XYZ file of C-alpha atoms in Angstrom:
250
model
C -0.004 0.001 -0.022
C 1.343 3.424 -0.966
C 1.849 5.731 2.012
C -0.389 8.817 1.903
C 0.829 11.923 3.703
C -1.376 14.691 5.152
C -1.114 17.707 7.342
C -3.959 19.000 9.480
C -3.771 22.391 11.125
C -5.532 23.067 14.441
C -5.157 19.312 15.165
C -5.177 19.721 18.953
C -8.909 19.956 19.365
C -12.312 20.047 17.791
C -12.660 19.692 14.049
C -8.954 19.455 13.440
C -8.610 16.600 15.976
C -11.581 14.787 14.470
C -10.144 15.112 10.987
C -6.650 13.989 12.008
C -8.005 10.946 13.896
C -10.218 9.955 10.913
C -7.304 10.193 8.473
C -5.016 8.172 10.816
C -7.718 5.519 11.178
C -7.938 5.364 7.385
C -4.277 4.588 7.074
C -2.792 8.035 6.363
C 0.415 9.395 7.870
C -0.595 12.720 9.357
C 1.320 15.770 10.650
C -0.554 17.385 13.493
C 0.000 21.169 13.493
C -1.122 23.366 16.294
C 0.143 25.864 18.836
C -0.158 23.668 21.990
C 2.223 20.645 22.221
C 0.221 19.081 25.019
C -3.010 19.154 22.930
C -1.204 17.583 20.002
C 0.181 14.815 22.246
C -3.379 14.189 23.476
C -4.543 13.774 19.870
C -1.716 11.288 19.258
C -2.824 9.317 22.374
C -6.428 9.217 21.090
C -5.202 7.688 17.833
C -4.439 4.374 19.527
C -2.571 1.950 17.335
C -2.432 4.545 14.589
C -0.445 6.822 16.878
C 3.011 5.913 15.332
C 1.757 7.414 12.052
C 1.034 10.788 13.705
C 3.748 13.499 13.700
C 2.968 16.346 16.173
C 4.625 19.581 15.164
C 3.879 22.707 17.312
C 3.135 25.422 14.799
C 1.693 28.876 14.727
C 0.008 29.127 11.357
C -0.025 32.957 11.487
C 3.827 33.027 11.700
C 5.489 32.619 8.323
C 8.692 31.253 9.882
C 6.728 28.694 11.899
C 4.806 27.537 8.809
C 7.952 27.293 6.695
C 9.578 25.191 9.414
C 6.647 22.792 9.482
C 6.613 22.247 5.724
C 10.372 22.095 5.464
C 10.366 19.316 8.003
C 7.650 17.419 6.183
C 9.562 17.694 2.907
C 12.725 16.447 4.595
C 11.009 13.654 6.499
C 8.454 12.485 3.923
C 9.598 13.824 0.564
C 6.033 14.584 -0.485
C 2.664 15.908 0.647
C -0.676 14.538 -0.612
C -3.263 16.421 1.429
C -3.581 19.635 3.474
C -6.582 20.377 5.658
C -6.419 24.153 6.464
C -8.491 24.043 9.607
C -6.856 26.246 12.239
C -8.973 29.216 13.104
C -9.908 31.611 15.903
C -12.548 34.127 16.894
C -13.278 36.946 19.332
C -16.358 37.396 21.489
C -19.378 38.758 19.600
C -19.816 42.515 19.817
C -20.749 45.642 17.790
C -18.370 46.560 15.025
C -17.646 49.932 16.463
C -16.288 48.298 19.638
C -14.015 45.762 17.882
C -10.365 46.515 18.635
C -7.997 46.586 15.701
C -5.724 44.131 17.497
C -8.580 41.630 17.768
C -9.540 42.103 14.108
C -5.875 41.650 13.060
C -5.505 38.467 15.154
C -8.547 36.787 13.603
C -7.367 37.739 10.106
C -3.876 36.553 10.753
C -4.939 33.085 11.916
C -8.053 32.412 9.773
C -7.011 33.927 6.412
C -3.289 34.617 6.445
C -2.536 31.273 8.198
C -4.539 29.378 5.554
C -2.744 31.302 2.775
C 0.710 30.582 4.210
C -0.001 26.839 4.606
C -1.520 26.646 1.099
C 1.510 28.497 -0.333
C 3.924 26.077 1.345
C 1.881 23.068 0.180
C 1.875 24.359 -3.397
C 5.626 24.576 -3.327
C 5.904 20.886 -2.404
C 3.046 19.583 -4.563
C 4.260 21.407 -7.735
C 7.682 19.790 -7.621
C 7.106 16.267 -6.216
C 6.847 13.096 -8.254
C 4.123 12.194 -8.894
C 2.984 15.797 -9.070
C -0.086 17.204 -7.412
C -2.152 16.941 -4.192
C -5.317 18.164 -2.529
C -6.103 21.142 -0.221
C -9.310 21.439 1.722
C -10.049 24.737 3.575
C -12.417 25.007 6.532
C -14.891 27.649 5.558
C -17.728 27.424 8.086
C -21.376 28.349 7.670
C -20.111 31.886 8.122
C -18.712 31.649 4.602
C -22.370 31.862 3.518
C -24.174 33.972 6.111
C -23.050 35.902 9.190
C -24.122 35.654 12.745
C -24.918 38.969 14.530
C -21.905 40.938 15.634
C -19.317 38.662 13.956
C -17.589 40.945 11.431
C -14.016 39.676 11.822
C -14.803 35.939 11.753
C -17.432 36.252 8.929
C -15.108 38.405 6.785
C -12.295 35.912 7.016
C -14.512 32.944 6.163
C -16.027 34.718 3.082
C -12.388 35.379 2.088
C -11.600 31.632 2.510
C -14.048 30.951 -0.339
C -12.039 33.207 -2.562
C -8.851 31.473 -1.475
C -10.402 28.066 -2.234
C -11.508 29.126 -5.728
C -8.148 30.704 -6.575
C -6.183 27.624 -5.389
C -8.449 25.408 -7.464
C -7.841 27.527 -10.556
C -4.146 28.083 -10.141
C -3.485 24.470 -9.272
C -5.089 22.963 -12.303
C -1.830 22.872 -14.336
C -0.107 20.949 -11.552
C -2.886 18.566 -10.554
C -3.382 20.469 -7.266
C -7.026 20.311 -6.328
C -8.782 22.573 -3.811
C -12.085 22.289 -2.047
C -13.913 23.618 0.983
C -15.937 22.185 3.825
C -18.440 24.487 5.486
C -19.425 23.245 8.916
C -22.413 24.298 10.987
C -22.589 23.422 14.696
C -20.365 20.446 14.956
C -20.164 19.556 18.647
C -16.747 20.890 19.829
C -15.583 23.113 22.672
C -16.151 26.113 20.328
C -19.852 25.271 19.984
C -20.496 24.445 23.630
C -22.189 27.791 24.035
C -24.980 26.616 21.740
C -26.442 24.704 24.700
C -26.967 28.028 26.519
C -28.463 29.859 23.582
C -26.974 32.116 20.960
C -28.224 35.354 19.468
C -30.313 35.071 16.278
C -30.736 37.600 13.535
C -34.003 38.858 15.063
C -32.367 39.427 18.396
C -33.736 36.361 20.167
C -31.505 33.969 22.139
C -32.066 30.401 20.989
C -30.532 27.045 21.819
C -29.149 25.504 18.628
C -28.697 21.811 17.768
C -25.314 20.338 17.166
C -24.023 17.119 15.609
C -21.168 14.685 16.252
C -17.850 16.147 15.041
C -16.786 12.643 13.967
C -19.015 13.149 10.911
C -16.801 16.033 9.847
C -13.818 13.664 10.109
C -15.463 11.142 7.781
C -16.288 13.882 5.309
C -12.665 15.013 5.238
C -11.557 11.421 4.603
C -14.006 11.110 1.736
C -12.641 14.333 0.114
C -9.012 13.375 0.766
C -9.414 9.955 -0.893
C -10.843 11.233 -4.129
C -8.541 10.779 -7.216
C -7.060 14.036 -8.390
C -9.285 14.066 -11.512
C -12.383 14.495 -9.310
C -13.186 17.158 -6.753
C -15.797 18.091 -4.184
C -15.467 21.789 -4.616
C -17.795 22.774 -1.779
C -19.609 20.665 0.783
C -21.740 21.880 3.712
C -22.213 19.582 6.694
C -24.413 20.985 9.470
C -26.824 20.025 12.199
C -29.956 19.272 10.186
C -32.197 21.484 12.386
C -29.903 24.451 12.880
C -31.686 27.654 11.887
C -29.298 28.974 9.258
C -31.198 27.750 6.167
C -34.384 29.761 6.904
C -34.950 33.429 6.719
C -33.734 35.291 9.787
């Protein structure tokens, strides 16, 4: 069996952990990128017998030097890269746009958008020159890539921008068999969505408890996308709690 190599950012918790564990269970060799070494080690432990195929690499995706160090190591250790899941992201507490501090805006943009760009750029450099050529990149867009929540200008802006990044990567990668797609997730049960159980603000101002779904289903979706041959692509896929209120008018 040919070894398949992947990197998952934000692999220390939530969606990134679920995706990394699903890829490992499917036989992939996976680099786990994230800021917290202890969280990455916990992900490795959860992988069980697949743990030896997990490579934890503490990484700050918003730091060009840190990203370059990650991908330089993967190129040296593996010699190729088949799949990148650009998942790492962050947010700030909801609030009116006029009260959002520049530093908070800049931090969300640096992680969510610039971090995804930096990792995609580094992946392109490997995928364009390896033999056989090509690979696949999947970006985590979020439901916010379609519609905003109230008082979420920084997060929503970056996730709309991720869609532009996905489309550009798909276009610019064609010549080199580099395929790009996007997964938009709504209310997967992770620490980030724990607040849903207490109620979140809706477009009409009401507070409403929203349903969630098992984050493992995101992992299986990522595996499905990763395993497609490079002459086929799931350009965009939305996976969400079936009864979450985003599909109806606000």
